[in-house]
mmCIF file of C-alpha atoms and ligand atoms in Angstrom:
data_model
loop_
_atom_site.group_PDB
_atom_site.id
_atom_site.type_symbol
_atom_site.label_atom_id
_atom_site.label_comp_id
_atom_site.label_asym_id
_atom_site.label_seq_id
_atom_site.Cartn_x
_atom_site.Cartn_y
_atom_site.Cartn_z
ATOM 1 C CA UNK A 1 94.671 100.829 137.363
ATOM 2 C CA UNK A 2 96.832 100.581 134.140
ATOM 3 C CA UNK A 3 100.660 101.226 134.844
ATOM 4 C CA UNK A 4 102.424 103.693 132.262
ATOM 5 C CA UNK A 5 106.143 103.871 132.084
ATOM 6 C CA UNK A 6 107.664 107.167 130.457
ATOM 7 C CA UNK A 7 111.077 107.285 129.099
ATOM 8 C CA UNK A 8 111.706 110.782 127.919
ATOM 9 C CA UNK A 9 115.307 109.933 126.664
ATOM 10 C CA UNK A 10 117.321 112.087 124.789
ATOM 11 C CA UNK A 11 117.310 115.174 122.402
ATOM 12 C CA UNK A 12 113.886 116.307 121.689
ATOM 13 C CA UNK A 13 112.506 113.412 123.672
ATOM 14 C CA UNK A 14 111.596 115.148 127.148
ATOM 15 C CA UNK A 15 110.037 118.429 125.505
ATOM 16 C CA UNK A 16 107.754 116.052 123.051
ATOM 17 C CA UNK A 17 106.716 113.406 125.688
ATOM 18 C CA UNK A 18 105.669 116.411 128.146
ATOM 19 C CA UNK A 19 103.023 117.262 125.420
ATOM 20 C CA UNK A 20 101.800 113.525 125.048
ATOM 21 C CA UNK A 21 101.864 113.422 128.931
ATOM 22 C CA UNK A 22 99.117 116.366 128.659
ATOM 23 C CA UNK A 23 97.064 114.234 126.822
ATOM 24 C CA UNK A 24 96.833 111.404 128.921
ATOM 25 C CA UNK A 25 96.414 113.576 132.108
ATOM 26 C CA UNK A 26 93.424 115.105 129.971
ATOM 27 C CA UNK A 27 91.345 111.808 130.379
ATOM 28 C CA UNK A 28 92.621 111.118 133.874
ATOM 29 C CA UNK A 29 91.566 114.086 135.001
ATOM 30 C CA UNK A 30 88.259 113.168 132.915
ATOM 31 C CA UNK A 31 88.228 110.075 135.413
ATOM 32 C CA UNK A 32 87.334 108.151 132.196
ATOM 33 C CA UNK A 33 91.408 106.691 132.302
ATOM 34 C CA UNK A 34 92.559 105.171 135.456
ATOM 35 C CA UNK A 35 96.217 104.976 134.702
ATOM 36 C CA UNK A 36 99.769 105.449 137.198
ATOM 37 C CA UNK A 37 102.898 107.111 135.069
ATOM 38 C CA UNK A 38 105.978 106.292 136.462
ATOM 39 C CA UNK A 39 109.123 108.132 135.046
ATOM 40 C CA UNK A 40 112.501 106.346 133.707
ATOM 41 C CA UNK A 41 115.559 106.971 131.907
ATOM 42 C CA UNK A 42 116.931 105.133 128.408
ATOM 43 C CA UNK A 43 119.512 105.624 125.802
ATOM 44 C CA UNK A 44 121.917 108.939 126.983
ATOM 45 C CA UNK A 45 120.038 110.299 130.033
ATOM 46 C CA UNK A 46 120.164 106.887 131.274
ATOM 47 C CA UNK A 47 124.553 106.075 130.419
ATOM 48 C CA UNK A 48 124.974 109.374 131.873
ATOM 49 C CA UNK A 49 123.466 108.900 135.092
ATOM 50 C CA UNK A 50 123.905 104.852 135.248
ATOM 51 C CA UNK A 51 126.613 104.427 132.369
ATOM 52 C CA UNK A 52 124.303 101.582 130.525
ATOM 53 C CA UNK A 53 121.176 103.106 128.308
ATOM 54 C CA UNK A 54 119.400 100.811 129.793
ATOM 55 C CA UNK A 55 119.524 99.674 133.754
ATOM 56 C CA UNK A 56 118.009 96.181 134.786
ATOM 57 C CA UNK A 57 115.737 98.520 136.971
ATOM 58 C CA UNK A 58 113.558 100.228 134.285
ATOM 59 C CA UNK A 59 113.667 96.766 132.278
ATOM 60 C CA UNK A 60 112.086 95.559 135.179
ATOM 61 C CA UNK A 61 109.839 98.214 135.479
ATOM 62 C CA UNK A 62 109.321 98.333 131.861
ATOM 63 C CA UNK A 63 108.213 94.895 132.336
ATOM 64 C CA UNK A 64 105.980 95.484 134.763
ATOM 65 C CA UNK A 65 104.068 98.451 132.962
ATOM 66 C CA UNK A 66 101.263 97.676 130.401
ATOM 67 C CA UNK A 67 102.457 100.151 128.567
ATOM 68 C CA UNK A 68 105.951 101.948 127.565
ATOM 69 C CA UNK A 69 105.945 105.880 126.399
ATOM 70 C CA UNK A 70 109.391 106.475 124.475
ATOM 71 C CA UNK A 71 110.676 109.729 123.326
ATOM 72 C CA UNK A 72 113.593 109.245 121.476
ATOM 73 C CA UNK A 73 117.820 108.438 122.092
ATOM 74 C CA UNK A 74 120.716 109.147 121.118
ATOM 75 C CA UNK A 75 122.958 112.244 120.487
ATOM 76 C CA UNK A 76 126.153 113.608 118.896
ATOM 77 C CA UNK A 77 127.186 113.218 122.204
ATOM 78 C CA UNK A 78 127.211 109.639 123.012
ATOM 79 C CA UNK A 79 128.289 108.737 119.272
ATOM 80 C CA UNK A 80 131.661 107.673 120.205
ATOM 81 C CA UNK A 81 130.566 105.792 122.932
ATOM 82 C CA UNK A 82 131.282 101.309 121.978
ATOM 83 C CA UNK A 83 128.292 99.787 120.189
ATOM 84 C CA UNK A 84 127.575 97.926 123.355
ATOM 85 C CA UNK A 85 126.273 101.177 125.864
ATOM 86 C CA UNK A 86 125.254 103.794 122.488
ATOM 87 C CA UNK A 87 121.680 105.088 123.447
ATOM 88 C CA UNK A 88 120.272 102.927 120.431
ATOM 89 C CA UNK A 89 121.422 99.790 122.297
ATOM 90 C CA UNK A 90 118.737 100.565 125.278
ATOM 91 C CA UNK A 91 116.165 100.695 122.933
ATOM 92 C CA UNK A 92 117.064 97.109 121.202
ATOM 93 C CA UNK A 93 117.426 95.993 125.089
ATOM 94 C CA UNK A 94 114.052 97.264 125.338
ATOM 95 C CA UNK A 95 112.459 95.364 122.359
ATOM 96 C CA UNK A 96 114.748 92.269 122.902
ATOM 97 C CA UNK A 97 113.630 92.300 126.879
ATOM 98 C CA UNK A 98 109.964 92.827 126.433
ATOM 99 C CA UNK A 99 109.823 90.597 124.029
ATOM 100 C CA UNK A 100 108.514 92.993 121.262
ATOM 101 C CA UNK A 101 108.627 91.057 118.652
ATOM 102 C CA UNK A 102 105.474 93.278 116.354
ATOM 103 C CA UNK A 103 106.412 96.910 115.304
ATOM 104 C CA UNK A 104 103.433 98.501 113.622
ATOM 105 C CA UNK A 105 104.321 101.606 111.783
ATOM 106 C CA UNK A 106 101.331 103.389 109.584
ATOM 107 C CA UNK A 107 102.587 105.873 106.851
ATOM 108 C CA UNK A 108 99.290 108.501 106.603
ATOM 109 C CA UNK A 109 99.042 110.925 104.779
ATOM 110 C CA UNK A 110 96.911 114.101 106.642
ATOM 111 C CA UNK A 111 95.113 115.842 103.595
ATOM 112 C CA UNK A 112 96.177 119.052 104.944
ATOM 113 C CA UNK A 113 99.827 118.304 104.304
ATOM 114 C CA UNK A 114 99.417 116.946 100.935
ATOM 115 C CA UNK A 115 101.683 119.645 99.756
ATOM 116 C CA UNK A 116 104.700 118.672 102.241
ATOM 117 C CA UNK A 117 105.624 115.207 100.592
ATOM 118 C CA UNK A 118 108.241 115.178 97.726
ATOM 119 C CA UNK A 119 105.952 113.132 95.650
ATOM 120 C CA UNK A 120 103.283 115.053 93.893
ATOM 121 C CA UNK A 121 100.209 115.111 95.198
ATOM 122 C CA UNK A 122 97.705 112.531 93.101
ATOM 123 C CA UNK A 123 100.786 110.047 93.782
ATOM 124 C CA UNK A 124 100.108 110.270 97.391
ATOM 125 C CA UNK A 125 96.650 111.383 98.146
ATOM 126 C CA UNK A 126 95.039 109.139 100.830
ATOM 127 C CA UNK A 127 98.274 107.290 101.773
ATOM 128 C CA UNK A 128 97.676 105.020 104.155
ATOM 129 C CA UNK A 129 100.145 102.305 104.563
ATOM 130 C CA UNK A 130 100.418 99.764 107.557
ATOM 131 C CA UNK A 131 104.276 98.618 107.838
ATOM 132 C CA UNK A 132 103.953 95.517 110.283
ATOM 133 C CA UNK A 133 107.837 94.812 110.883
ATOM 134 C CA UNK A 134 109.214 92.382 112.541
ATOM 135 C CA UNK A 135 111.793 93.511 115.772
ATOM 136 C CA UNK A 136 112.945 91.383 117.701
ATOM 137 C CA UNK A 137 114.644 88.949 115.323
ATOM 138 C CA UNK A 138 116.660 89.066 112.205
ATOM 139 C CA UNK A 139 120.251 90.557 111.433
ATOM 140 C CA UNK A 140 119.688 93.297 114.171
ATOM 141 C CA UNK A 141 119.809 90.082 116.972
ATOM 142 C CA UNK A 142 121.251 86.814 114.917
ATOM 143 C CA UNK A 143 124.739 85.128 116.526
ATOM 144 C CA UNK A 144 127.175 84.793 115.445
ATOM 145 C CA UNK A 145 128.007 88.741 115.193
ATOM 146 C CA UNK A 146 131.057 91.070 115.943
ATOM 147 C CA UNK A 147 134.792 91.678 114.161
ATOM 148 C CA UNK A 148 137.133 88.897 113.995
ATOM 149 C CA UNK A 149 140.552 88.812 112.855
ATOM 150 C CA UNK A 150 141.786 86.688 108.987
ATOM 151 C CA UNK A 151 144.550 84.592 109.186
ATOM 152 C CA UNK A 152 145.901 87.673 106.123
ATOM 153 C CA UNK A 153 145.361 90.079 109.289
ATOM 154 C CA UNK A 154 142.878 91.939 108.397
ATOM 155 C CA UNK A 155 139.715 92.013 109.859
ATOM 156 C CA UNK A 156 136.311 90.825 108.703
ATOM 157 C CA UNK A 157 133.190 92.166 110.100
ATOM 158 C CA UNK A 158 129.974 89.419 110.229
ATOM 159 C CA UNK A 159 126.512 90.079 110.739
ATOM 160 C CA UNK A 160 123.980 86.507 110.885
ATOM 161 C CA UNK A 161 120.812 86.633 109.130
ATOM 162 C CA UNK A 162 118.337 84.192 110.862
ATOM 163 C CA UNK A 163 114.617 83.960 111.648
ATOM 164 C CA UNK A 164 112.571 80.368 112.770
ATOM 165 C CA UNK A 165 109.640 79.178 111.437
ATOM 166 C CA UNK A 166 107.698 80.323 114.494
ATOM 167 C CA UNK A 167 108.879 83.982 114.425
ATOM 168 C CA UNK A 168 108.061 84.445 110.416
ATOM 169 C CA UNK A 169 104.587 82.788 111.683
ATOM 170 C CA UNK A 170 103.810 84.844 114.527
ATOM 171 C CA UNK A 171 104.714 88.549 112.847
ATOM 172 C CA UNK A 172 102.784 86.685 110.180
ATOM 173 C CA UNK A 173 99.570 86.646 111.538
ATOM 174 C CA UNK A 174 100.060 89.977 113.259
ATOM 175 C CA UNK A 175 100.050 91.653 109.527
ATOM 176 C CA UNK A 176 97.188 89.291 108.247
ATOM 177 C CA UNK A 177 95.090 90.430 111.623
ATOM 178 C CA UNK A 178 95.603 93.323 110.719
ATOM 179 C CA UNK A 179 95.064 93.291 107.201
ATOM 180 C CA UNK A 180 91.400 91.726 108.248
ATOM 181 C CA UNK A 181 90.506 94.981 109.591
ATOM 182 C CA UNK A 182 91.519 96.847 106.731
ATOM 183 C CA UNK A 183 91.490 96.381 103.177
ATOM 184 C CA UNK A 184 92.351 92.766 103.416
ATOM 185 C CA UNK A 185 95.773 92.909 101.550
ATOM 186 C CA UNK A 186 99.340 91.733 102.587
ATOM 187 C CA UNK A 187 102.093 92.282 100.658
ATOM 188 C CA UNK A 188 104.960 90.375 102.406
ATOM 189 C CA UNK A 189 108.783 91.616 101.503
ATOM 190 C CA UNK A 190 111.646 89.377 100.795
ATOM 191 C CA UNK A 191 114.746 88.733 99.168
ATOM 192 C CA UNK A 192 113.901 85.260 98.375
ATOM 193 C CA UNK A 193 115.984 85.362 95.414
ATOM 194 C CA UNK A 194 119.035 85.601 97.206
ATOM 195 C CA UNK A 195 118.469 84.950 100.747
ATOM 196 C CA UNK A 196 117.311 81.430 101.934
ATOM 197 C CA UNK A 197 116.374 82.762 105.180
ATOM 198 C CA UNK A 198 113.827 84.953 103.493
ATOM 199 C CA UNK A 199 112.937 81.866 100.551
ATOM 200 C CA UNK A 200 111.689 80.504 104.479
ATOM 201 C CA UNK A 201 110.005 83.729 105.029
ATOM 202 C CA UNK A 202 108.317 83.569 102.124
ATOM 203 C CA UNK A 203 107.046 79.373 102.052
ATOM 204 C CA UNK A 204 105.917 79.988 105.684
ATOM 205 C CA UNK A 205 103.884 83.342 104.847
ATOM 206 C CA UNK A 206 101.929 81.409 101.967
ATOM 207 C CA UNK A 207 101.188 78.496 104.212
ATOM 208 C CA UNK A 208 100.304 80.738 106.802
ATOM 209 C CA UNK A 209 97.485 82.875 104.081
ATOM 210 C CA UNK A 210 96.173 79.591 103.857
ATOM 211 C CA UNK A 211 94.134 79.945 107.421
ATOM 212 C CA UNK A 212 93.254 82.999 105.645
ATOM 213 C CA UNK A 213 90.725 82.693 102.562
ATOM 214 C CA UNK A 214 89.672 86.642 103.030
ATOM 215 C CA UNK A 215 93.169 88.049 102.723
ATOM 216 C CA UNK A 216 95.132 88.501 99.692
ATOM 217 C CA UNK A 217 98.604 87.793 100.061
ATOM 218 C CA UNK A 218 101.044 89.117 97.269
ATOM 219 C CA UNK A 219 104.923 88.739 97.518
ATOM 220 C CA UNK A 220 107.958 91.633 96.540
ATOM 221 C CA UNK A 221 111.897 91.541 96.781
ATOM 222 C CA UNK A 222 112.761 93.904 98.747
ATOM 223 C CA UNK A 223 114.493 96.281 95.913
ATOM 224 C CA UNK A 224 111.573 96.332 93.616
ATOM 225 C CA UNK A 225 109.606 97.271 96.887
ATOM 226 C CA UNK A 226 111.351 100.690 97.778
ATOM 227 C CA UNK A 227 111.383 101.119 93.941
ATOM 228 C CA UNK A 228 106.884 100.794 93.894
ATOM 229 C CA UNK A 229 107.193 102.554 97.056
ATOM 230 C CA UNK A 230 108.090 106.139 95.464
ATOM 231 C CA UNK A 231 106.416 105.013 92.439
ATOM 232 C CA UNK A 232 102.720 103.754 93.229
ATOM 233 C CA UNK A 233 102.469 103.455 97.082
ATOM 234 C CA UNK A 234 98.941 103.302 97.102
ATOM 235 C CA UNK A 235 98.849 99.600 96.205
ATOM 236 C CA UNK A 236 100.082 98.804 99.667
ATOM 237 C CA UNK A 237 97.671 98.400 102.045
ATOM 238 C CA UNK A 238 99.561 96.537 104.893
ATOM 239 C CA UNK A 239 103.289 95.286 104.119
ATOM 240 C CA UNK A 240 105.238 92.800 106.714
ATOM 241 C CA UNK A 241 108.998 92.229 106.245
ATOM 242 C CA UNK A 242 112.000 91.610 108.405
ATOM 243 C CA UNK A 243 114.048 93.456 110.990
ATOM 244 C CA UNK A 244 116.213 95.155 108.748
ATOM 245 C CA UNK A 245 114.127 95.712 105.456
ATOM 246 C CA UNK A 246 110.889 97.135 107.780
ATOM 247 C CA UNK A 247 113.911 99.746 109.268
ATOM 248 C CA UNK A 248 114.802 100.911 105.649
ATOM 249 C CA UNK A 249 111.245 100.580 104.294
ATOM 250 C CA UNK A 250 109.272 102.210 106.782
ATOM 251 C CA UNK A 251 111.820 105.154 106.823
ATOM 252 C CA UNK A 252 111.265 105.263 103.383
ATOM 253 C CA UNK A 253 107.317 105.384 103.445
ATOM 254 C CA UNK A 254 107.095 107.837 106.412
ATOM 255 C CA UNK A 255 108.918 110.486 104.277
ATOM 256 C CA UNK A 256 106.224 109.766 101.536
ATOM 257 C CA UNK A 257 103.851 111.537 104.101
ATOM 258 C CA UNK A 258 106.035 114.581 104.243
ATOM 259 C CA UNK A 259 106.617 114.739 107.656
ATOM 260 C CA UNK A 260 108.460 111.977 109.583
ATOM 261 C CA UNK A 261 107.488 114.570 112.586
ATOM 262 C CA UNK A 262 103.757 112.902 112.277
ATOM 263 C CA UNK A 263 104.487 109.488 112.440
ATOM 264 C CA UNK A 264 103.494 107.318 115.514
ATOM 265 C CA UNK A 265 104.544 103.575 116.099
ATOM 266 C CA UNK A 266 103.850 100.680 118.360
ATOM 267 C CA UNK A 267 105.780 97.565 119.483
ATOM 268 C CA UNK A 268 103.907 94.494 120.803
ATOM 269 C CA UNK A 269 105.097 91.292 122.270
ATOM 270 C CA UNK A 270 102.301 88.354 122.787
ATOM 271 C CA UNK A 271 100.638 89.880 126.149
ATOM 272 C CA UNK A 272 99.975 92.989 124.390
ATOM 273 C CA UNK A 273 102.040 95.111 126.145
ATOM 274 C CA UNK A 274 103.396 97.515 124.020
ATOM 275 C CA UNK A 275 106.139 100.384 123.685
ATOM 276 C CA UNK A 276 105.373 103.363 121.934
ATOM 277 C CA UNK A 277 107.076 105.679 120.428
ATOM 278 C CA UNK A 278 107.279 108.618 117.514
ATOM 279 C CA UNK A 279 108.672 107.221 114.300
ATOM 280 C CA UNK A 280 111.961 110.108 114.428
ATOM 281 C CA UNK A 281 114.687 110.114 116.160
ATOM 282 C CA UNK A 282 116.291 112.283 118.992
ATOM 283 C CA UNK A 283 116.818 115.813 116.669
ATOM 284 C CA UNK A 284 119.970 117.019 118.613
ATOM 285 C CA UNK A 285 119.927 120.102 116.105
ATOM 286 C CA UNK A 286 116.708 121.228 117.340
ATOM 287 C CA UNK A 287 116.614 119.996 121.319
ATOM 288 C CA UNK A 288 115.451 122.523 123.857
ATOM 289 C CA UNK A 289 114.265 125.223 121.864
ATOM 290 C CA UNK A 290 110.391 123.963 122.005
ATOM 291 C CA UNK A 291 109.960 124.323 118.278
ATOM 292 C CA UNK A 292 110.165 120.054 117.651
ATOM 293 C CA UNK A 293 106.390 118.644 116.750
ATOM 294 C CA UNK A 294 104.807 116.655 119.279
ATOM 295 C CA UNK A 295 102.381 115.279 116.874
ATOM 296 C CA UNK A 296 103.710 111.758 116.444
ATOM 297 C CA UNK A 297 104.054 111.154 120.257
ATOM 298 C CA UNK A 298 100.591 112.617 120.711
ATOM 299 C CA UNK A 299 99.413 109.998 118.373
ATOM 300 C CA UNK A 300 101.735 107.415 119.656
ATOM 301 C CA UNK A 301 99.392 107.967 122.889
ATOM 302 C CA UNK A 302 96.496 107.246 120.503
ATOM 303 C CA UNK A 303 98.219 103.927 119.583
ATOM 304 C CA UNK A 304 98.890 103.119 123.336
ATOM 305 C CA UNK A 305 95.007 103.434 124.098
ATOM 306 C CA UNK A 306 94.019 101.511 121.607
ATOM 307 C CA UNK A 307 96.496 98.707 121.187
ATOM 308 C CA UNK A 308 97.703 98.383 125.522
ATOM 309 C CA UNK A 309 94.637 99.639 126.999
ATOM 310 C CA UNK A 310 91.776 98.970 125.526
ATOM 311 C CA UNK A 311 90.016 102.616 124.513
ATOM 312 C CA UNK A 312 89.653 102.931 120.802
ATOM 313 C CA UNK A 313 87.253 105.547 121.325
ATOM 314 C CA UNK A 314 89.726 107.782 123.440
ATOM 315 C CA UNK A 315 92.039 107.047 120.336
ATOM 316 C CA UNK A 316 90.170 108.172 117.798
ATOM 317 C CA UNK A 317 88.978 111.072 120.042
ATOM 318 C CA UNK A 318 93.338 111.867 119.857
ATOM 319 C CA UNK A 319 93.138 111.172 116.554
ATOM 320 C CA UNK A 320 90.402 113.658 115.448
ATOM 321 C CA UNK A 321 91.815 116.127 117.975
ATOM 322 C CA UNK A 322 95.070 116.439 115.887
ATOM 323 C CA UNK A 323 93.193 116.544 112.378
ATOM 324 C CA UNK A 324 91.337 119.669 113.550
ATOM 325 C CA UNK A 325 94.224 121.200 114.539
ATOM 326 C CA UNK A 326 95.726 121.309 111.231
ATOM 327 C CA UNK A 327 92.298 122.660 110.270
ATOM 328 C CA UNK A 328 92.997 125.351 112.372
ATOM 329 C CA UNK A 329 96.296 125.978 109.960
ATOM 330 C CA UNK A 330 98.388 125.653 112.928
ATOM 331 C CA UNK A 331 101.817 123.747 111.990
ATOM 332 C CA UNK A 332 105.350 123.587 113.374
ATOM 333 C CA UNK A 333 108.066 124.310 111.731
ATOM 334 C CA UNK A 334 108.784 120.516 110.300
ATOM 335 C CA UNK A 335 105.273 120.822 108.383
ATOM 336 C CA UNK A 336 105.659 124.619 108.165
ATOM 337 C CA UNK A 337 104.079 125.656 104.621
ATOM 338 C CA UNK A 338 102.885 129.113 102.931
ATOM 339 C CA UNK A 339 99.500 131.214 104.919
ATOM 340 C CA UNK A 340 100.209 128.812 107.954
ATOM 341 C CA UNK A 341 100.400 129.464 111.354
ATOM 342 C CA UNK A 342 103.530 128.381 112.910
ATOM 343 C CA UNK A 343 103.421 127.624 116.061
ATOM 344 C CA UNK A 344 106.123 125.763 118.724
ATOM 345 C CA UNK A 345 105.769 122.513 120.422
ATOM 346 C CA UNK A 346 104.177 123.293 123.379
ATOM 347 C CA UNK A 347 101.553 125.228 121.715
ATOM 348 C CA UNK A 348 101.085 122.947 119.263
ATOM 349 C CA UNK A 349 99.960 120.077 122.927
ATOM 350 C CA UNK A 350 98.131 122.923 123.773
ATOM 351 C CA UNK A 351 96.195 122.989 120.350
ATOM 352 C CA UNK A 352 95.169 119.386 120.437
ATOM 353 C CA UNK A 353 94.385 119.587 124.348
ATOM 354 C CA UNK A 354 92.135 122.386 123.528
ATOM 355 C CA UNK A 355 90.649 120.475 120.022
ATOM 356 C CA UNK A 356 89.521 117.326 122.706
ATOM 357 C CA UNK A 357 87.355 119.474 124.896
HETATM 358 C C1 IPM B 401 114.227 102.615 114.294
HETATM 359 C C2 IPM B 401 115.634 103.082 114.534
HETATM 360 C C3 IPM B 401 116.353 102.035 115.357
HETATM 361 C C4 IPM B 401 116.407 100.764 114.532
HETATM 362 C C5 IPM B 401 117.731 102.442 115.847
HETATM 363 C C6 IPM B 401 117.687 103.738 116.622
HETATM 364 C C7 IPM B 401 118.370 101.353 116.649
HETATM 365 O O1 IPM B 401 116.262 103.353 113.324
HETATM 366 O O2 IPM B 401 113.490 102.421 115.287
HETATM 367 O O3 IPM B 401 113.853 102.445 113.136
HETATM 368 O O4 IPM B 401 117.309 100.593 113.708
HETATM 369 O O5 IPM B 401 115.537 99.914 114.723
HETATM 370 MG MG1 MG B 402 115.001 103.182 111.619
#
């Protein structure tokens, strides 16, 4: 019996997790998936009701799970709420707690919504980018951090940049494994013209290629990077980088797709647990009125299954459920184009439910 924990969260998060949750009660009910959900809070729901986004409790539980199911946090609500209890920071206690130190995010482009990305079409035909970033290090984590006080009086704000040879090494060979089982190219981002944490990053990623003959490791600063990114994406194949570059990249490459509403992701520590979550955030402008996409946590699921628990097939099964779907025209209103069929997000669970029988 696998052990699921679902944190709704905040915004859009509930009404797109109960469409996931659909899913995986699909193949329980199939008895082919012997899994226990358990419910939680994080980020808002959780400071309202606890006043911390995240309680020791469901890091516990968390802990305890093989496998996380996020929705999303955070709110207009909570935005003038310290740094130290926002929504976001249950999510970083999350990462930093599990220990999830791998963040896989693909950028794929669905043929069928060729048309939605800002880039024309030939540019971005047959997308598909693996960002392996690294989460649980970095700037987001490094001490010293916070606001101190000049001798002038005023203040100065300080953010470390850090990472050890054995993190670089481990998210590393997460990207080259990877890489292994697709088209056997890393491209590994730096700023190792400016940065000597990332001139490390960079010495310990070539050493590291050396283990593997097969792979093809290329190097890019991080600039010229977003720059090839709206120019030629299609050389990427899988790209690693740090904390705060894979944040601003991967944004960057989901768009690319056209929809940020398709997007799924997955966070791994070294037991292969895993979080995982849709790529967007909370959508406060659009909560409660069932019209949000549930696409990316539906194939979030499909990560969970085949990264936590050990049923590619079931995954794939998710993952050709969704492409008929958007055979069948249907689309909500994020992917929403001309002679479609818009429909609202619990049709659109309903759809895929429907497309696995
Ligand atoms: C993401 C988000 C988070 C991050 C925020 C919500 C803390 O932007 O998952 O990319 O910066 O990592
Ligand atoms: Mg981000």
């Amino acid at each position: 019996m696998k052990k699921i924990l679902v944190l709704p969260g905040d915004g859009i998060g509930p009404e797109i997790v109960a469409e996931a949750i659909k899913i995986l009660n699909y193949f329980k009910a199939e008895k082919d998936l012997e899994i226990a959900l358990e419910q939680g809070l994080i980020g808002g729901a959780s400071y309202d009701a606890h006043g911390a986004p995240l309680t020791d409790a469901t890091l516990e539980q968390a802990k305890a799970a093989d496998a996380v199911l996020l929705g999303a946090v955070g709110g207009v609500k909570w935005e003038a709420l310290p740094i130290a209890v926002r929504p976001e920071k249950g999510l970083l206690g999350l990462r930093a707690g599990m220990g999830l130190f791998a963040n896989l995010r693909p950028a794929i482009l669905y043929r069928q919504l060729a048309d939605a990305s800002s880039l024309k079409p030939e540019v971005v035909a047959g997308l598909d980018i693996m960002i392996v970033r690294e989460l649980t290090g970095g700037i987001y984590f490094g001490q010293p951090r916070g606001v101190r006080q000049l001798d002038n009086g005023e203040r100065q704000g300080f953010n470390t940049l850090v990472y050890s040879e054995s993190e670089i090494r481990r998210i590393g060979r997460v990207a080259f494994e990877i890489a292994s089982k697709r088209n056997g190219r890393v491209c590994s981002i730096d700023k190792a013209n400016v940065l000597e944490c990332t001139e490390l990053w960079r010495e310990v990623m070539i050493d590291l290629a050396k283990e593997y003959p097969k792979i093809e490791l290329s190097h890019m600063y991080v600039d010229n990077a977003a720059m090839q990114l709206v120019r030629a994406p299609k050389q990427f194949d899988v790209m690693v980088t740090t904390n705060m570059f894979g944040d601003i990249l991967s944004d960057e490459a989901a768009m690319l797709t056209g929809s940020i509403g398709m997007l799924p992701s997955a966070s791994l520590n070294e037991k292969g647990q895993g979080m995982y979550e849709p790529i967007h955030g909370s959508a406060p402008d659009i909560a409660g009125q069932g019209v949000a996409n549930p696409l990316a946590t539906i194939l979030s699921v499909a990560m969970m299954l085949r990264y936590s628990l050990d049923q590619a097939s079931m995954a794939a099964r998710i993952e050709s459920a969704v492409g008929k779907v958007l055979d069948q025209d249907l689309r909500t209103a994020d992917i929403m184009s001309k002679g479609m069929k818009q429909v609202g997000t619990a049709e659109m669970g309903d759809a895929v439910l429907a497309a696995l029988q």
